[in-house]
XYZ file of C-alpha atoms in Angstrom:
519
model
C 0.000 0.000 0.000
C 1.595 3.257 -1.113
C 0.923 6.196 1.168
C 2.013 9.691 0.326
C 3.585 11.993 2.877
C 0.692 14.417 2.456
C -1.838 11.675 3.206
C -0.109 10.594 6.399
C 0.258 14.179 7.551
C -3.453 14.564 7.077
C -4.056 11.566 9.302
C -1.777 13.001 11.978
C -3.642 16.261 11.945
C -7.210 15.026 12.060
C -9.502 13.846 14.824
C -11.671 10.914 13.796
C -14.581 9.368 15.626
C -14.186 5.752 14.450
C -12.890 3.174 16.930
C -12.010 5.755 19.529
C -14.954 5.436 21.887
C -14.939 2.761 24.596
C -17.551 0.003 24.641
C -20.937 1.040 25.996
C -20.285 -0.296 29.530
C -17.173 1.886 29.656
C -18.601 4.872 27.763
C -16.900 8.156 28.744
C -19.034 10.833 30.268
C -18.406 13.542 27.701
C -20.111 16.060 29.941
C -17.717 15.509 32.825
C -15.377 18.310 33.805
C -11.835 16.940 33.827
C -8.694 19.042 34.126
C -7.988 20.242 30.617
C -4.501 21.520 30.033
C -3.557 19.746 26.811
C 0.102 19.461 25.816
C -0.830 19.340 22.122
C -3.481 20.987 19.979
C -6.656 19.052 20.670
C -10.244 19.476 21.722
C -10.380 16.353 23.859
C -8.826 15.495 27.200
C -7.177 12.313 25.911
C -5.324 11.954 22.617
C -5.304 8.522 20.978
C -3.098 7.068 18.238
C -4.191 3.711 16.873
C -2.812 1.173 14.392
C -4.630 -2.009 13.414
C -2.645 -5.081 12.418
C -4.941 -5.613 9.417
C -4.095 -2.079 8.183
C -7.670 -0.735 8.278
C -6.267 2.127 10.318
C -2.621 3.223 10.492
C -1.549 5.636 13.232
C -4.987 7.223 13.228
C -5.273 10.139 15.641
C -8.473 10.630 17.622
C -9.579 11.741 21.065
C -12.120 11.469 23.863
C -12.846 13.136 27.189
C -12.323 12.132 30.792
C -15.023 10.370 32.755
C -15.955 11.284 36.311
C -13.663 9.911 39.051
C -14.347 6.577 40.650
C -14.443 3.083 39.225
C -14.946 -0.464 40.509
C -13.978 -2.068 37.227
C -11.744 -5.182 37.292
C -9.920 -3.608 34.343
C -8.584 -0.674 36.332
C -4.837 -0.002 36.214
C -3.513 1.705 39.332
C -0.492 4.000 39.369
C 1.292 6.453 41.620
C 3.275 9.271 40.013
C 5.757 9.195 42.891
C 6.746 5.614 42.079
C 8.901 5.885 38.996
C 11.406 3.595 37.328
C 13.998 4.210 34.608
C 14.344 7.434 32.626
C 13.642 7.234 28.890
C 15.957 8.745 26.253
C 13.699 8.229 23.254
C 13.109 6.261 20.080
C 14.161 6.464 16.456
C 15.828 4.943 13.412
C 19.369 4.859 12.061
C 20.422 7.706 9.790
C 22.743 5.798 7.463
C 24.363 7.425 4.441
C 22.040 5.283 2.296
C 19.070 6.871 4.059
C 20.630 10.298 3.577
C 21.174 9.636 -0.129
C 17.473 8.875 -0.564
C 16.396 11.834 1.537
C 18.561 14.223 -0.454
C 16.983 12.966 -3.677
C 13.621 14.283 -2.439
C 12.553 17.833 -3.099
C 13.395 20.212 -0.275
C 9.700 20.708 0.455
C 8.935 16.981 0.641
C 12.040 16.225 2.682
C 11.275 18.956 5.196
C 7.715 17.699 5.515
C 8.864 14.127 6.119
C 11.574 15.050 8.629
C 9.216 17.432 10.421
C 6.610 14.704 10.723
C 9.133 12.376 12.329
C 11.308 14.681 14.443
C 9.331 17.803 15.329
C 8.108 17.981 18.916
C 5.348 20.414 17.939
C 4.280 19.327 14.451
C 5.253 15.660 14.418
C 5.824 12.699 16.684
C 9.090 13.981 18.177
C 11.536 11.143 17.494
C 14.555 11.967 19.644
C 17.152 9.189 19.361
C 19.079 8.124 16.262
C 22.053 5.936 15.476
C 24.822 6.675 12.986
C 27.819 4.681 11.809
C 31.296 5.853 12.766
C 32.658 5.539 9.234
C 30.998 3.314 6.675
C 28.455 0.553 7.240
C 26.848 -1.943 4.885
C 24.521 0.900 3.856
C 26.907 3.422 2.362
C 26.971 4.934 -1.126
C 30.283 4.209 -2.773
C 31.908 0.889 -3.568
C 34.723 1.394 -1.066
C 34.485 0.827 2.676
C 36.044 3.554 4.781
C 36.775 5.037 8.188
C 37.879 8.577 8.977
C 41.545 7.592 9.111
C 42.387 5.137 6.352
C 46.001 6.215 5.971
C 48.115 5.027 8.876
C 48.636 7.570 11.635
C 46.109 9.766 13.468
C 47.607 12.828 11.795
C 45.614 11.605 8.770
C 42.272 11.737 10.587
C 39.696 13.650 8.537
C 35.961 13.631 7.786
C 35.298 11.215 4.953
C 33.805 12.884 1.831
C 30.785 10.549 1.817
C 29.748 11.617 5.307
C 30.378 15.258 4.493
C 28.243 15.025 1.347
C 25.337 12.952 2.656
C 25.278 12.551 6.431
C 26.091 16.093 7.551
C 23.428 17.927 5.477
C 20.654 15.611 6.669
C 21.740 15.802 10.310
C 21.774 19.591 10.072
C 18.185 19.557 8.798
C 17.143 17.188 11.585
C 18.770 19.369 14.232
C 17.105 22.469 12.807
C 13.771 20.709 13.419
C 14.672 19.143 16.774
C 17.904 20.402 18.361
C 17.501 17.948 21.249
C 17.996 14.795 19.157
C 20.578 12.452 20.666
C 22.989 10.386 18.571
C 24.420 6.962 19.296
C 27.550 6.309 17.223
C 28.769 2.803 16.352
C 31.784 1.737 14.245
C 31.524 -1.183 11.838
C 35.298 -1.463 11.877
C 38.393 0.260 13.154
C 40.767 1.641 10.501
C 42.225 -1.308 8.631
C 45.794 -0.462 9.651
C 44.787 -1.079 13.272
C 43.705 -4.674 12.552
C 45.603 -7.833 13.421
C 45.151 -11.575 13.784
C 43.082 -13.350 11.153
C 39.443 -13.611 10.163
C 38.455 -16.309 12.657
C 41.171 -15.958 15.283
C 39.581 -15.813 18.750
C 42.604 -16.408 20.963
C 44.693 -13.929 22.940
C 48.270 -14.531 21.846
C 49.688 -11.026 21.546
C 52.134 -11.839 18.757
C 49.304 -13.288 16.663
C 47.096 -10.295 17.362
C 49.866 -7.940 16.268
C 50.148 -9.648 12.862
C 48.617 -7.271 10.279
C 45.234 -8.312 8.899
C 44.406 -6.458 5.698
C 40.672 -6.977 5.347
C 37.577 -4.988 6.222
C 35.826 -8.170 7.345
C 36.629 -9.428 10.858
C 40.131 -9.347 12.337
C 40.967 -7.978 15.804
C 42.205 -4.702 17.211
C 46.005 -4.840 17.443
C 47.139 -4.409 21.090
C 49.573 -1.665 20.048
C 46.668 0.329 18.561
C 44.373 0.492 21.596
C 45.494 4.001 22.558
C 45.273 5.256 18.980
C 41.795 3.800 18.590
C 40.638 5.510 21.798
C 41.935 8.802 20.398
C 40.163 8.054 17.100
C 36.855 7.924 18.993
C 37.659 11.194 20.743
C 38.464 12.920 17.466
C 35.250 11.607 15.867
C 33.121 12.845 18.787
C 34.844 16.243 18.816
C 34.414 16.667 15.060
C 30.723 15.727 15.165
C 30.013 18.031 18.091
C 31.874 20.879 16.360
C 29.374 20.407 13.523
C 26.541 20.775 16.041
C 25.653 17.092 16.487
C 25.303 15.898 20.076
C 27.008 12.521 20.476
C 25.062 11.144 23.381
C 26.769 7.755 23.384
C 29.035 5.412 21.476
C 29.313 1.668 21.338
C 32.809 0.287 20.932
C 31.844 -1.994 18.047
C 28.732 -2.853 16.092
C 28.102 -6.610 16.392
C 31.456 -7.419 18.012
C 30.941 -11.187 17.653
C 30.181 -11.050 13.916
C 33.011 -12.378 11.737
C 31.058 -11.967 8.521
C 29.720 -8.450 7.993
C 31.023 -6.486 4.987
C 32.801 -4.316 7.552
C 33.395 -5.855 10.947
C 35.833 -6.235 13.822
C 35.791 -9.209 16.154
C 35.876 -7.801 19.688
C 35.224 -10.425 22.396
C 34.413 -9.252 25.888
C 38.030 -9.446 27.075
C 38.993 -6.994 24.289
C 36.177 -4.594 25.190
C 37.108 -4.805 28.861
C 40.666 -3.799 28.015
C 39.615 -1.107 25.546
C 37.042 0.643 27.754
C 39.756 1.217 30.372
C 41.484 3.406 27.784
C 38.462 4.857 25.988
C 36.703 6.034 29.136
C 39.661 8.067 30.455
C 40.359 9.443 26.949
C 36.790 10.754 26.635
C 36.924 12.223 30.139
C 40.324 13.851 29.532
C 38.922 15.538 26.413
C 36.153 17.089 28.519
C 33.403 15.133 26.750
C 30.329 13.654 28.415
C 29.637 10.967 25.800
C 28.452 7.692 27.317
C 29.959 4.306 26.473
C 27.666 1.341 25.834
C 28.919 -2.234 25.959
C 28.294 -5.088 23.536
C 25.829 -3.888 20.799
C 24.915 -7.358 19.571
C 22.464 -10.251 19.835
C 20.695 -11.687 22.862
C 22.214 -15.135 22.192
C 25.834 -13.943 21.885
C 25.824 -15.540 18.433
C 25.936 -18.960 20.055
C 29.461 -18.465 21.461
C 29.344 -19.957 24.953
C 32.574 -18.250 26.040
C 30.879 -14.912 25.307
C 27.757 -15.559 27.418
C 26.954 -12.720 29.829
C 29.233 -10.436 27.802
C 28.383 -7.175 29.623
C 28.254 -8.850 33.047
C 31.803 -10.072 32.540
C 32.940 -6.491 31.986
C 30.889 -5.056 34.862
C 32.637 -7.552 37.155
C 35.876 -5.576 36.715
C 35.496 -2.424 38.885
C 37.891 -0.340 36.790
C 36.045 -1.181 33.566
C 32.570 -1.024 35.101
C 32.848 2.607 36.130
C 33.216 3.715 32.484
C 30.239 1.737 31.177
C 26.871 3.496 31.055
C 25.166 0.233 30.164
C 24.701 -2.252 27.357
C 23.217 -2.228 23.844
C 21.332 -5.059 22.136
C 20.123 -6.470 18.810
C 17.483 -9.152 18.249
C 18.805 -11.192 15.307
C 19.298 -14.122 17.674
C 17.950 -15.143 21.060
C 15.196 -13.664 23.215
C 14.648 -10.378 25.022
C 14.439 -12.438 28.220
C 18.260 -12.475 28.140
C 17.968 -8.953 29.566
C 16.300 -10.228 32.753
C 19.556 -11.176 34.452
C 21.391 -8.150 33.046
C 18.793 -5.818 34.569
C 18.435 -7.762 37.814
C 22.191 -7.936 38.440
C 23.029 -4.328 37.534
C 19.774 -2.315 37.724
C 21.719 0.952 37.803
C 23.207 0.285 34.348
C 21.261 1.431 31.303
C 19.895 -0.874 28.643
C 19.355 0.306 25.085
C 18.032 -1.570 22.080
C 20.124 -0.305 19.166
C 19.309 -2.353 16.066
C 16.677 -4.487 14.395
C 15.879 -4.637 10.715
C 13.007 -5.836 8.646
C 13.693 -7.633 5.390
C 12.608 -10.321 3.012
C 13.283 -12.940 5.694
C 10.706 -11.625 8.177
C 8.456 -9.024 6.587
C 6.252 -8.517 3.546
C 6.309 -4.847 2.653
C 3.030 -5.242 0.771
C 1.337 -6.114 4.022
C -1.913 -8.026 4.121
C -1.374 -10.310 1.119
C 1.792 -11.802 2.590
C 0.390 -11.660 6.089
C 3.556 -10.200 7.591
C 2.305 -6.816 8.713
C -0.119 -8.789 10.859
C 1.132 -10.077 13.283
C 4.616 -8.551 12.786
C 3.568 -5.022 13.704
C 2.337 -6.302 17.076
C 4.877 -9.017 17.861
C 7.941 -6.877 17.115
C 6.577 -3.958 19.149
C 5.854 -6.287 22.060
C 9.312 -7.849 21.988
C 11.490 -4.854 21.197
C 9.758 -1.816 22.657
C 7.722 -3.151 25.548
C 10.083 -6.055 26.188
C 13.096 -3.751 26.438
C 11.415 -1.090 28.568
C 9.952 -3.712 30.929
C 13.574 -4.616 31.657
C 14.851 -1.136 32.397
C 15.370 -0.106 28.780
C 16.024 3.565 28.127
C 15.595 3.763 24.364
C 15.166 1.990 21.054
C 16.709 2.621 17.650
C 15.849 0.561 14.595
C 18.030 0.181 11.503
C 17.749 2.198 8.254
C 15.410 5.168 8.314
C 14.774 5.135 4.551
C 15.633 2.760 1.693
C 14.290 2.671 -1.844
C 12.107 -0.027 -3.434
C 15.283 -1.902 -4.424
C 16.291 -2.025 -0.734
C 19.168 0.325 -1.241
C 21.547 1.833 -1.797
C 23.628 -0.843 -0.093
C 27.267 -1.886 -0.084
C 28.105 -4.262 -2.955
C 30.464 -6.261 -0.757
C 29.806 -9.740 0.601
C 28.222 -9.648 4.026
C 26.122 -6.533 3.454
C 22.343 -6.786 3.682
C 20.792 -6.702 0.233
C 17.345 -7.828 1.381
C 16.602 -5.232 4.092
C 13.705 -2.788 4.151
C 13.912 0.633 5.746
C 11.564 2.118 8.278
C 10.051 3.708 5.197
C 10.401 2.805 1.524
C 10.714 5.592 -1.018
C 10.037 5.058 -4.703
C 13.166 6.029 -6.631
C 11.196 6.710 -9.817
C 9.965 9.972 -8.292
C 11.563 10.201 -4.807
C 8.184 11.278 -3.525
C 5.952 8.263 -2.948
C 6.575 6.798 0.498
C 5.426 3.530 2.066
C 5.619 3.445 5.837
C 6.621 0.049 7.149
C 5.978 -1.475 10.572
C 9.097 0.019 12.174
C 7.990 3.560 11.333
C 4.696 2.971 13.131
C 6.501 1.563 16.164
C 8.714 4.645 16.479
C 5.741 6.952 15.912
C 3.553 5.255 18.526
C 6.250 5.433 21.203
C 7.637 8.890 20.363
C 4.219 10.550 20.212
C 3.391 9.907 23.861
C 6.671 9.037 25.659
C 8.955 12.043 25.688
C 12.697 12.280 26.414
C 13.178 12.412 30.163
C 9.982 10.477 30.854
C 9.966 7.980 33.702
C 8.269 4.615 33.462
C 5.630 4.256 36.168
C 5.012 1.309 38.421
C 1.505 -0.016 37.812
C -0.807 -2.395 39.608
C -4.426 -3.444 39.660
C -5.649 -5.091 36.467
C -3.939 -8.453 36.037
C -3.323 -8.536 32.295
C -3.458 -11.803 30.421
C -0.771 -12.942 28.004
C -1.146 -11.102 24.732
C -2.160 -7.788 26.297
C 0.478 -5.349 27.545
C 0.298 -1.837 28.938
C 3.043 0.507 30.122
C 2.641 3.988 31.607
C 5.092 6.887 31.642
C 5.277 10.243 33.408
C 6.598 12.873 30.993
C 8.626 15.917 32.123
C 5.633 18.196 31.366
C 3.451 16.131 33.744
C 1.548 14.446 30.932
C 0.892 10.725 31.099
C 1.825 8.571 28.118
C 0.499 5.044 27.759
C 1.593 2.319 25.329
C -0.736 -0.630 24.771
C -0.183 -3.690 22.612
C -3.250 -5.926 22.213
C -2.415 -9.167 20.410
C -5.675 -10.767 21.541
C -8.512 -11.656 19.182
C -10.966 -9.569 21.187
C -11.301 -5.979 22.346
C -10.027 -5.291 25.848
C -11.451 -2.548 28.105
C -8.967 -0.738 30.312
C -9.356 2.045 32.899
C -6.904 4.496 34.481
C -8.264 6.406 37.466
C -7.212 9.037 39.971
C -9.152 11.213 42.417
C -10.026 13.832 39.782
C -11.038 11.880 36.669
C -11.065 8.503 34.943
C -9.693 7.486 31.554
C -11.727 4.654 30.020
C -10.889 2.987 26.742
C -11.715 -0.184 24.866
C -8.569 -1.342 23.077
C -9.484 -2.993 19.762
C -8.352 -6.522 19.043
C -5.036 -6.823 17.208
C -3.963 -3.211 17.610
C -1.362 -0.816 18.933
C -2.705 2.106 20.958
C -0.943 5.137 22.408
C -2.716 7.454 24.860
C -1.676 10.889 26.115
C -3.316 13.138 28.699
C -2.444 15.966 31.064
C -2.459 15.193 34.771
């Protein structure tokens, strides 16, 4: 289903009556006098965003009014604004150079409209967290992989032309729309001259690790280059921030257990433990406040038993632990339940979900015919967004923001993804027609009602059955944001009550719902 930017913007701006009213037993009292101090332009007390898995409604905005206080319903969720959990950074998608290439092919008017819709806090959903590659990734433009220092010696450090031509202009437009966007930076590889060992070497013999390895795929960081690589990170952060881009955090390596990506660096936990003891002090010495995230890979540690509990192994070293803000995760293997022990053991350490992609292997971009929008739009949101935040997660970033109908541009090299879809697909015949895929709706649903700095709220009361999930958040402006994922085959009433008013809603079967109201 092809949806134009103008059409979606119209949906975002309208209030519709369909499917927004609760069932008759839970009908709101539209004559009740609730506190009305709306954080967004609206005529109702409660703003609703709704997406159906069968696509009969996609991020449809509507609204309803508070009911009078008091309820004896078994579906009542209780909450106390003084009982808060982790702080939320935000949600978004990766701004790869491939995404930037497609964006820059759009007309200025269309591009501004699209970016405003996604990033603006006033006119859009307010996406606030993005991920960028430190150097090239498997979604770059040219045929050559690169870093910002491909000639040996840090005196040769310089912005790569591809990033200057594609990444910087798009980031500047994003920051003009939302100057509070935070960036997570991740390298796909260190400079090749820093690599040693061999493609599949996983030992720790220093002489072997010092042996030059002249390939972009796999290899290890040479022990003699640890200090230089720490300084490389510092120079990259300083250069980006001089351009006006806030580097909120870095990971030390994208997919550190992956030997096979088109650009990769094998970095087992013992290597990261050693490296963070140099990177942390280097960042601090430079006067930077950029956080360092551990790991940045799959829940199942790619099946490598000696890498199980990767971040916990590093936290166990007090000198290394103090430099780690937390851990980052992907879902290409294993289950989100892997985070249970991570969160339980170190609840003060942050957890971020930093990459998932949709592609031919798990998603049908045409939707209903292939049956992969339903249930994918619900299952992925449940696992990634609600699953991560239930375990202390602070933010979510998906992979490519925008790819074309040919799933590109992508790197021609072996190991790059040539079957991935972006959060949106743009038609390269006109660079105007846009199809929003499931990941776009996930980011929109979360960003629209859970703002940066929000705190997840403890909830009680209604004992929800499997297949129905609800999370509440207290935003910095005292609004309440609610995320609901109903994978059940029937509608589910739900009630939120305090001493002043009641919010009653019947959540449709097979739907995502976001609610927002002013306390």
